[in-house]
XYZ file of C-alpha atoms in Angstrom:
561
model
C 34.972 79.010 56.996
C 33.507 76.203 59.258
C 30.207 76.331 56.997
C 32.185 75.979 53.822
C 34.500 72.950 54.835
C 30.738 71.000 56.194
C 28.976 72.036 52.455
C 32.551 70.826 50.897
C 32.310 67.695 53.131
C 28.461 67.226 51.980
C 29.344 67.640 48.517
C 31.629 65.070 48.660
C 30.356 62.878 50.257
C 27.361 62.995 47.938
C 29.443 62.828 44.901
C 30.375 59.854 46.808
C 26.870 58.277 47.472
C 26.303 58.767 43.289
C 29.165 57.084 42.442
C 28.607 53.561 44.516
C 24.978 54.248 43.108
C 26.341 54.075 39.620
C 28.610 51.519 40.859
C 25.781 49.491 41.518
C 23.626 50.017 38.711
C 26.341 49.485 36.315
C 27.095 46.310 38.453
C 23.881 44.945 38.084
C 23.616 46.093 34.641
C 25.978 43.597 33.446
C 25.051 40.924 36.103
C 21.700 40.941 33.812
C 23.692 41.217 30.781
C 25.626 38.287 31.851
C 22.577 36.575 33.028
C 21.433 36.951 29.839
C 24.042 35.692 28.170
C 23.861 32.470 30.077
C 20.056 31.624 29.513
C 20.855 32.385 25.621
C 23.653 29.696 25.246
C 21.506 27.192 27.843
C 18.754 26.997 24.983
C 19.079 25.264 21.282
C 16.440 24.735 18.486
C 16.933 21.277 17.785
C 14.450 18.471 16.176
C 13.338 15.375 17.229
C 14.178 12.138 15.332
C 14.056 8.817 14.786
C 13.860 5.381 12.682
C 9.875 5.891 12.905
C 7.627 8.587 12.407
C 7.030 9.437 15.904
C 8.558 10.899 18.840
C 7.636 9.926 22.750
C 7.658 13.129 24.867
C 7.694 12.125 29.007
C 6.751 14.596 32.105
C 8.412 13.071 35.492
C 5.433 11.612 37.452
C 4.646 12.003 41.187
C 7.083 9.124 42.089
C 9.916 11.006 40.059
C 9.315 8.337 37.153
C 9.560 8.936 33.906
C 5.974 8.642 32.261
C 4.894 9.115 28.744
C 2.404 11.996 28.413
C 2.010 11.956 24.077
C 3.524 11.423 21.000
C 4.675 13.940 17.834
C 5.708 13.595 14.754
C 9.750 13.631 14.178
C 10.898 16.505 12.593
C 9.022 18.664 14.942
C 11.137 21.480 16.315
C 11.496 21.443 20.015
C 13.398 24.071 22.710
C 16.212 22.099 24.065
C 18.062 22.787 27.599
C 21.576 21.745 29.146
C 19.483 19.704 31.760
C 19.651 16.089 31.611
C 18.803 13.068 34.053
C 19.331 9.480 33.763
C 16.086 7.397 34.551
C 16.543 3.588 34.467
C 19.791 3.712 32.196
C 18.278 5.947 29.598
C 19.540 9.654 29.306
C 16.791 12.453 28.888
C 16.743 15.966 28.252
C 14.517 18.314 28.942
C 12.724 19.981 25.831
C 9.834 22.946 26.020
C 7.271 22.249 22.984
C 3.990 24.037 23.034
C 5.048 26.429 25.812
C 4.786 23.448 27.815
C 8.116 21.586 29.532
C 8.775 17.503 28.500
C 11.629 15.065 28.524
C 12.881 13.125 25.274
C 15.557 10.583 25.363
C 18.679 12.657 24.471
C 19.284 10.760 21.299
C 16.372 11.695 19.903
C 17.185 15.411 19.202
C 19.701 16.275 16.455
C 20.701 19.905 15.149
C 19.804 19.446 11.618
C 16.409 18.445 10.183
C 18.360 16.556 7.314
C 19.219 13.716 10.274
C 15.954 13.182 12.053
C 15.659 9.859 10.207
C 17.357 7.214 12.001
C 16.305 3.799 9.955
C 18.897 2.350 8.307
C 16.994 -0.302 5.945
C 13.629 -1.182 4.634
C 11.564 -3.917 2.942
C 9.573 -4.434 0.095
C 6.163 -4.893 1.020
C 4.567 -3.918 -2.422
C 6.757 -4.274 -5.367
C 8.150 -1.065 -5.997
C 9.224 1.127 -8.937
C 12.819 2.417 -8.382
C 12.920 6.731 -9.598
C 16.678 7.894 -10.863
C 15.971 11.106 -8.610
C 13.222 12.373 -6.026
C 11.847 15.178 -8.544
C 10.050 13.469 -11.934
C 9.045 10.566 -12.992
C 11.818 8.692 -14.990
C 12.352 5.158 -14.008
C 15.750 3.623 -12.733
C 14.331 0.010 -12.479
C 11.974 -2.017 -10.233
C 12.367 -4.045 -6.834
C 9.911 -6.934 -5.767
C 8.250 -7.636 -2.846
C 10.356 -9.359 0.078
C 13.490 -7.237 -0.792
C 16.115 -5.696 1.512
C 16.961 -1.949 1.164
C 19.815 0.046 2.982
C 18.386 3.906 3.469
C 21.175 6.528 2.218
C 18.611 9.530 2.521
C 15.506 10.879 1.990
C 13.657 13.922 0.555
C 10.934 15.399 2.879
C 9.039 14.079 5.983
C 5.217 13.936 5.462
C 2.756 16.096 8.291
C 2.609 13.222 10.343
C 6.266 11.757 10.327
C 6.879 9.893 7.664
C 9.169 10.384 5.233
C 7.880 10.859 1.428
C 10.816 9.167 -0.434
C 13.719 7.599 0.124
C 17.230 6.840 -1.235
C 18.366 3.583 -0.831
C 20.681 1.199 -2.204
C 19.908 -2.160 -3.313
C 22.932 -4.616 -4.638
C 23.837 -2.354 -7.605
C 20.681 -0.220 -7.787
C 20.966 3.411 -5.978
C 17.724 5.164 -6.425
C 14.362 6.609 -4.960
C 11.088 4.897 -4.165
C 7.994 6.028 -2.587
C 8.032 4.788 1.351
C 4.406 4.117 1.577
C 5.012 0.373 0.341
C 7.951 0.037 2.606
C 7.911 -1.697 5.823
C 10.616 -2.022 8.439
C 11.149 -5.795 8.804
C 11.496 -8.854 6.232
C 8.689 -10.843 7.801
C 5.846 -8.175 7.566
C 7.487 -7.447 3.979
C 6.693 -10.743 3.365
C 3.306 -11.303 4.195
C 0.078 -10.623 2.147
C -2.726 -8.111 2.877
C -5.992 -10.478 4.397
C -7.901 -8.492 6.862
C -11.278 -9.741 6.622
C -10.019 -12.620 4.581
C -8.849 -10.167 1.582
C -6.507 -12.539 0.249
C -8.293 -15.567 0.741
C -11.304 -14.261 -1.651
C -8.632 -13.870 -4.385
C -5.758 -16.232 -4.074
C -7.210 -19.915 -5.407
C -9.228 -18.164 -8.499
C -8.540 -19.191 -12.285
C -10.658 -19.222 -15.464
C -12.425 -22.518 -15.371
C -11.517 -24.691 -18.114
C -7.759 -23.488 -19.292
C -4.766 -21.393 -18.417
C -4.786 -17.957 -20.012
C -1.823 -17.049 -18.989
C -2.550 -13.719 -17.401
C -1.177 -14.332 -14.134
C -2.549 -15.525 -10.762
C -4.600 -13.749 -8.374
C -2.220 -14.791 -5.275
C 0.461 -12.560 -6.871
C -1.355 -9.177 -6.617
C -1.213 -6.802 -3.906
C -4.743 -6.187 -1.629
C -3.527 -3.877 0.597
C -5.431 -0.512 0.739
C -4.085 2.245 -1.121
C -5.080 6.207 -0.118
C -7.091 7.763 -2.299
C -6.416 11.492 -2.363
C -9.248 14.534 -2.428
C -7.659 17.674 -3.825
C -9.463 20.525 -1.932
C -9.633 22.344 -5.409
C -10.632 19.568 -7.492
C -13.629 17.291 -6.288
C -13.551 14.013 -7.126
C -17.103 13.326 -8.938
C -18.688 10.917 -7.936
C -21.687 10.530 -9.735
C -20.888 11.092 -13.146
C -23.224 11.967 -16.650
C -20.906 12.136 -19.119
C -20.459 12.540 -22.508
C -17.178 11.567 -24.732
C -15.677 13.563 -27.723
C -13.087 12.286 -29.520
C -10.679 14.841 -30.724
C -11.651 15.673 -34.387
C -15.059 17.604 -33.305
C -13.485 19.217 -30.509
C -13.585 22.276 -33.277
C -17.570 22.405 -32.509
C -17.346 22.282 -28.422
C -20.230 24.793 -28.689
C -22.813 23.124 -29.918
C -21.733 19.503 -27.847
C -21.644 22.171 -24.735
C -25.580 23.363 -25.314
C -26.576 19.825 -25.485
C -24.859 19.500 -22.341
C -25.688 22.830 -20.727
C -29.331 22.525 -21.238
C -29.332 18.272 -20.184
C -27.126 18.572 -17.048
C -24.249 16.814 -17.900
C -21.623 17.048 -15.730
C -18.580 15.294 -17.535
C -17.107 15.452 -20.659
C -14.394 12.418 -21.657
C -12.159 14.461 -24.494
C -9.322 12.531 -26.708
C -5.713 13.807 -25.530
C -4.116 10.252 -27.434
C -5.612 7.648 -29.637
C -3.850 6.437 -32.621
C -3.647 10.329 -33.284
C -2.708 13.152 -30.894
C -5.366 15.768 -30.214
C -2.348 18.471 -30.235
C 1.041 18.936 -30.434
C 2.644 17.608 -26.836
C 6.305 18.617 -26.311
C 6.963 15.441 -24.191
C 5.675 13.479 -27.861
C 7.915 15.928 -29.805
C 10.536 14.305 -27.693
C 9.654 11.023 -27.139
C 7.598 9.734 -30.104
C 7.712 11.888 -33.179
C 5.869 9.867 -35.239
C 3.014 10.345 -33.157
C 4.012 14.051 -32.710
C 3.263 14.047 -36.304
C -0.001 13.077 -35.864
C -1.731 16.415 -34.151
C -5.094 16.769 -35.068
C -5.449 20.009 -33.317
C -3.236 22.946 -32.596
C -2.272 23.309 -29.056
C -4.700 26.922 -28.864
C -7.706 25.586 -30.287
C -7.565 22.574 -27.921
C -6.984 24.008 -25.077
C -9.509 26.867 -25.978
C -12.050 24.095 -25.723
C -11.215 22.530 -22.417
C -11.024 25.972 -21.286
C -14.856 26.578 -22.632
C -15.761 22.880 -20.915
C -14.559 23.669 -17.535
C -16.113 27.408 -17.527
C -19.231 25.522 -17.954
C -18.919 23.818 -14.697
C -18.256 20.721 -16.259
C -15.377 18.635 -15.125
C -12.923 17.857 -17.667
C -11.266 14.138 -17.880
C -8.257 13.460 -20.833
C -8.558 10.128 -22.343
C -5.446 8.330 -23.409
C -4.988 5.134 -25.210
C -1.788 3.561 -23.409
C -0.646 0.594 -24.809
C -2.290 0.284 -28.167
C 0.277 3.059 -30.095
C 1.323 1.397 -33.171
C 2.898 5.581 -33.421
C 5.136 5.158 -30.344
C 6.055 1.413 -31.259
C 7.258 2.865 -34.835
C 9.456 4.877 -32.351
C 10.327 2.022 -29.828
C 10.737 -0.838 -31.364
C 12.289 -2.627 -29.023
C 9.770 -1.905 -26.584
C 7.288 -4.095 -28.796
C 5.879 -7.342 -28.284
C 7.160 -9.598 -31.641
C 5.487 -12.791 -31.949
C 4.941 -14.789 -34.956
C 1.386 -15.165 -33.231
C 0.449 -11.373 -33.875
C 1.304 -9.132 -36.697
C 0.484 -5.961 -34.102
C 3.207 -3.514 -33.152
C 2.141 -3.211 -29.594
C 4.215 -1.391 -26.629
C 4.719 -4.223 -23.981
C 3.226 -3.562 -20.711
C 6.092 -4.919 -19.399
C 7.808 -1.788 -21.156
C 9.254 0.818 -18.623
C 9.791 3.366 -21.721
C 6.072 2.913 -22.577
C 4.794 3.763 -18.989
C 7.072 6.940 -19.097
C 5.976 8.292 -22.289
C 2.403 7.885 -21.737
C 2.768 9.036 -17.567
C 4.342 11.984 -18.980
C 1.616 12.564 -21.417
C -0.874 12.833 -18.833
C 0.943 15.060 -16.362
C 1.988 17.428 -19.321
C -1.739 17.796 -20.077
C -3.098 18.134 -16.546
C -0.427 21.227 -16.072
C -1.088 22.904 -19.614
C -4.864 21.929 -20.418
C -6.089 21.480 -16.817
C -7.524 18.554 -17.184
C -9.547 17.150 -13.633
C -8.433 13.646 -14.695
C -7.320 11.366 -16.881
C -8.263 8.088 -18.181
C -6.202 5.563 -19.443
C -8.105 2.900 -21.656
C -5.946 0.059 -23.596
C -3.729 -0.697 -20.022
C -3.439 -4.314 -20.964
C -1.679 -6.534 -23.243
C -3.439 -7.201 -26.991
C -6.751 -9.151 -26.958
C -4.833 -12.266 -28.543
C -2.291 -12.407 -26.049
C -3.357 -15.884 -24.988
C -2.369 -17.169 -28.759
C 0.996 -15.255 -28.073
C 1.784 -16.849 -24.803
C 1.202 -20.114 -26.042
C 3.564 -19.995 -28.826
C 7.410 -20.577 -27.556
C 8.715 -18.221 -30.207
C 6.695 -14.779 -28.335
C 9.084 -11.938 -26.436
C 7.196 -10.369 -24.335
C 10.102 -7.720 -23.285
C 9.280 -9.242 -19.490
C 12.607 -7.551 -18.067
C 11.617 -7.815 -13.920
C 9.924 -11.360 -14.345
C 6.166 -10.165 -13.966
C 3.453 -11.889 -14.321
C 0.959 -9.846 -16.923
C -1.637 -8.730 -14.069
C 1.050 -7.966 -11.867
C 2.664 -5.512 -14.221
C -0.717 -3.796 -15.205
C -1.275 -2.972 -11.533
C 2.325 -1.982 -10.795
C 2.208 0.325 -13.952
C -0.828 1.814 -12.127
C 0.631 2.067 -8.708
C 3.717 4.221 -10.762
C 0.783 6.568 -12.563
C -1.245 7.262 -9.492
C 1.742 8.294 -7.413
C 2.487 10.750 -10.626
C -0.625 11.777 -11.615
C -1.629 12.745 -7.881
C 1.329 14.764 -7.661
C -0.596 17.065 -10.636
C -3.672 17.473 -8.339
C -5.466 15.084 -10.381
C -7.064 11.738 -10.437
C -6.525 8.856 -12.448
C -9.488 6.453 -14.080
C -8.919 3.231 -16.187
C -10.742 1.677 -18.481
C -11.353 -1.595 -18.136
C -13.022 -5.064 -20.576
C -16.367 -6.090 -19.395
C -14.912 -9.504 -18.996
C -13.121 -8.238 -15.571
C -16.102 -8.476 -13.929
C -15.567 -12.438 -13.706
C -13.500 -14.217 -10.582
C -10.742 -14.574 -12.581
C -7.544 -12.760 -14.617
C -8.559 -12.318 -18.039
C -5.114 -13.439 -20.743
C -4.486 -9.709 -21.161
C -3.665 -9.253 -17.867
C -6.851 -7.569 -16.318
C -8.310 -8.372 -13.084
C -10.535 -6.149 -11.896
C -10.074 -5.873 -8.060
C -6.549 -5.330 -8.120
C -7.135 -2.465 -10.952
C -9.691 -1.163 -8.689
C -8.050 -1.144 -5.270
C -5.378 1.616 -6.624
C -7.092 3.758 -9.175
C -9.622 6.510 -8.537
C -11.762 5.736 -11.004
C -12.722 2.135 -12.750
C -14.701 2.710 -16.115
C -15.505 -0.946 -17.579
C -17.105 -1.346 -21.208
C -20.227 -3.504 -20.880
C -21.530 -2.819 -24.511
C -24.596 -4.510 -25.371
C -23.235 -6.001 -28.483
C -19.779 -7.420 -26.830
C -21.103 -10.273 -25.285
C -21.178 -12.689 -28.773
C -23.099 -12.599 -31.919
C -24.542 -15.931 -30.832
C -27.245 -14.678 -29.025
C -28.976 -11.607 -28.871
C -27.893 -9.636 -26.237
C -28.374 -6.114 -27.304
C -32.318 -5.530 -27.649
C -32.933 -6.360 -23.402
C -30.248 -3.930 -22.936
C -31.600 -3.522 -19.355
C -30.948 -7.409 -18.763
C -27.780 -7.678 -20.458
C -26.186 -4.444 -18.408
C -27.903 -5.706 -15.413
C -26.211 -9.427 -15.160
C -23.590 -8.124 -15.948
C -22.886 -4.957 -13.380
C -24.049 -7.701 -10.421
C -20.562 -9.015 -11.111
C -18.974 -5.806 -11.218
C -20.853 -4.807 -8.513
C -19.714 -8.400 -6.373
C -16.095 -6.999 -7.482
C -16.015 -4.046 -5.887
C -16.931 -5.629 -2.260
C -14.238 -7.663 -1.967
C -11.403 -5.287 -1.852
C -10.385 -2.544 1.359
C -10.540 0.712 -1.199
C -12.315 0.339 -3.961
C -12.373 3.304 -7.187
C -15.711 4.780 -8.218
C -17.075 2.381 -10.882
C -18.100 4.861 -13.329
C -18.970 2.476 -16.383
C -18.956 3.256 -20.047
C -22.812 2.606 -21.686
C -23.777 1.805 -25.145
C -24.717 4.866 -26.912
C -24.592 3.885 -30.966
C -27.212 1.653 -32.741
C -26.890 -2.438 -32.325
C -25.631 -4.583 -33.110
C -22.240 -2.555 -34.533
C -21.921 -5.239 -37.663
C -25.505 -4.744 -38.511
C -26.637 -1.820 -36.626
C -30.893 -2.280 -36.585
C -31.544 -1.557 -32.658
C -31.757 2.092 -32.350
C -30.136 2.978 -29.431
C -32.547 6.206 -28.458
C -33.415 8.102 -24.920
C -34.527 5.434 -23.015
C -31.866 2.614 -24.532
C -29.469 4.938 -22.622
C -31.989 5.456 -19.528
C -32.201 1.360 -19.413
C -28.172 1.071 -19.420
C -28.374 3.284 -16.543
C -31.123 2.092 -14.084
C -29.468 -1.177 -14.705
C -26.211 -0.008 -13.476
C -27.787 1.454 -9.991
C -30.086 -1.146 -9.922
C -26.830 -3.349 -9.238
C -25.454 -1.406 -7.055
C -22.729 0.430 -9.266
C -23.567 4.268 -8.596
C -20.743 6.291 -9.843
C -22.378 7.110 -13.405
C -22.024 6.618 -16.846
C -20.056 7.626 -19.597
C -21.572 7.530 -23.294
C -19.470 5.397 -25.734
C -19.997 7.014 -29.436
C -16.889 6.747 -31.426
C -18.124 8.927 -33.969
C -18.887 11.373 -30.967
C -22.277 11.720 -33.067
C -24.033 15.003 -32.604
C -26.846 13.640 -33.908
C -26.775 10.424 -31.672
C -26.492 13.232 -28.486
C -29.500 15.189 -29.794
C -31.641 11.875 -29.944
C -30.604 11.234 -26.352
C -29.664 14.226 -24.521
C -32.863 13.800 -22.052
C -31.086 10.687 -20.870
C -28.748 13.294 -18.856
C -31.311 14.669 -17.932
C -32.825 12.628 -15.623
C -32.244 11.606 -12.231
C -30.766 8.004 -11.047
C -30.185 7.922 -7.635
């Protein structure tokens, strides 16, 4: 009986012993649980921002002082935790980036990554184009330098901070612009690019003699523009290139053996002059006059660029910009009238006639796959000096821009465009711009240079005057003249590839009795590298001759450098 009341006693007792056990686990179950809990709610994702495109991270130092260890770009997304310490009137909180513990001044982390930019205004510090949204590329209207802006928003921060575009809101203008030409104070806004004297070398020139009324040198913008390099599209740099307008596109195989066998490594192909090469939507839409025009249907075109660029060859769409008497049957009101001219001639000044032809070349990057396109006529008409001289001439000069100005600002708007195809923008340029001065049509070569990719100028032997003969020494005549070009290109922070058009048709054009052979085209060359221009050639045949290319295909063939 005794035995059975000690093993009852024992039982119970261990029943006993279980249940604190279980107690105690369960106890410390939910202690963890709890514990748990409290380290969850302790820690937020939050981002670091402010009004520039960094952030300062701090570590406390030996002395308990707060002491800047590096910087990262806002936006980042950081660890925060509820621990906080004031150091010299500033509030910090503790933040664990990299695995690795810092302090940021509490105001510098916010929840959402739409409010890690802080600025509240900009300035102007290269006249910009104004975009109705953040997306394509239709215009709203255009702000000069010096200008105020209030910042309403902004669409996406760049790798290292800064932001891409923003909103803003100027007077009565509510819009996007690019924030590379923005700076954060009106005095820097202000102030002109002249490291190394940039500005200086530019700002007092002027034709000798008379006024062309181009515009001034002092009015351009110097300061260097970034030149992209699209991983799967090489800029080339050292170019043999043939052009083909777009009536013998049809026979791209036998232009492609010449080329094949010769090493070419270019082919210029007509997307727009006068005529269409094929039937563009955005033309459909915007000009249907010249929509009318297509010379080639859309397959057989594109059939052709496809053959070119399965050769190895890179690919560059030429398109005659201003010169459209199509587009100004369309636009008339974006025409030059003058009693000076009888040309219908889109304005430069005309907003509607960068769109059209921006659009144009973005259209046929994405559907033909171009590597690059060219714009040649970006200028006013060659007797724009007889226009600007006679009272009665409307220019259609809506933002008060001098002619040079507006040629460069209509090529800051395409490069920002184009580049956001994946590729690269060339212009073609007189072989006057290689003088120190703006020419009456509005061309001056180092501000044209300093944004493009590419600068193609059109030294032809036969251009210079009938005067005097300057087309049988077509070594001398292409040699003085690329030292100028040459001169040019030194005396600007990024300057394009000078890639220069060459004279490849029999001289003199009004009485053609110079053949222009192999070694015409080998002279035009060496006396481009001799000068120190080194980015190539391009052969200028209207008639894209296949005859003329057979007579001097070993031109290509030979090696320059």
């Amino acid at each position: 009986m005794e035995k059975r009341r000690r093993k009852r006693k024992l039982k119970i007792g261990r029943i006993v012993v279980a249940i604190i056990i279980l107690i105690i686990i369960l106890l410390g179950v939910i202690f963890i649980i709890n514990k748990g809990k409290k380290i969850i709610i302790s820690k937020n994702e939050l981002y670091l921002a402010a009004d520039n495109n960094i952030v300062k991270l701090y570590i406390l130092d030996e002395e308990e002082n707060m002491k800047e260890e590096k910087e990262v770009p806002r936006g980042t997304k950081v660890t925060s935790y509820n621990d906080k310490i004031d150091k010299d009137n500033t509030n910090y909180t503790k933040i664990e980036y990299e695995k690795n513990n810092y302090y940021v001044i509490s105001s510098s982390l916010v929840k959402n990554i739409k409010d890690v930019v802080l600025e509240k205004e900009k300035y102007v510090r290269t006249s910009v184009t104004v975009y109705e949204n953040e997306t394509d590329s239709k215009i709203l209207s255009f702000i000069k330098k010096g200008n105020k802006l209030d910042i309403t928003g902004y669409d996406n921060l760049l790798d290292d901070g800064n932001v891409n575009m923003y909103k803003i809101k100027a007077n009565d203008i509510e819009g996007w612009v690019y924030s590379k030409y923005l700076v954060n104070d009106e005095q820097s806004a202000k102030e002109v690019y002249n490291e190394n004297g940039v500005y200086d070398i530019h700002k007092d020139r002027k034709f000798k003699g008379r006024e062309l009324y181009g515009g001034k040198p002092s009015t351009l913008d110097y300061y260097p523009y970034e030149k992209p390099e699209f991983a799967d599209n090489k800029l080339l740099k050292n170019a043999k290139s043939m052009y083909l307008n777009a009536g013998v596109i049809g026979s791209i195989d036998s232009y492609l053996k010449i080329a094949k066998e010769n090493g070419v490594n270019a082919i210029v192909v007509d997307i727009k002059d006068g005529a269409l090469a094929y039937s563009s939507n955005v033309a459909k839409e915007i000009s249907p006059t010249a929509y009318a025009t297509a010379i080639n249907s859309n397959e057989s075109y594109k059939s052709a660029i496809d053959k070119i660029k399965e050769a190895g060859i890179y690919v560059v769409g030429r398109i005659v910009v201003f010169n459209d008497t199509h587009y100004g049957k369309d636009h008339p009101e974006d025409c030059i009238t003058s009693t000076a001219s009888s040309r219908l001639w889109p304005s430069a000044y005309s907003r509607g006639a960068w769109y059209y032809n921006v659009e144009l070349a973005k259209e046929a990057v994405k559907e033909m796959g171009f590597n690059e396109i060219q714009f040649d006529y970006v200028r006013f008409p060659e007797d724009a000096y007889n226009m600007s001289i006679k009272g009665n001439s409307d220019f259609k000069n809506k933002y008060d821009e001098e002619k040079a100005e507006t040629v460069q600002n209509f090529l800051f708007y395409a490069s920002d465009q184009i580049h956001k195809t994946g590729a690269y923008l060339s212009v073609d340029v007189f072989g006057e711009c290689s003088g120190e001065y703006v020419t009456a049509y509005g061309q001056y070569w180092p501000a044209i240079s300093n944004v493009v990719d590419v600068i193609s100028s059109m030294p032809y032997t036969d251009h210079f005057g009938r005067r005097v003969d300057t087309w049988t020494n077509a070594y001398q005549t292409v040699n003085n003249w690329a030292k100028g070009a040459a001169t040019r290109q030194t005396e600007i922070p990024t300057p394009a590839i000078a890639r220069t058009w060459i004279t490849a048709y029999d001289t003199p054009y009004w009485n053609p009795t110079v053949v222009y052979g192999a070694s015409k085209i080998e002279d035009q060359v060496k006396a481009l590298y001799d000068a120190g221009l080194d980015g190539g050639f391009i052969t200028w045949n209207s008639a894209s001759s296949l005859a003329k290319y057979e007579q001097i295909k070993s031109a290509f063939a030979k090696d320059y450098q």
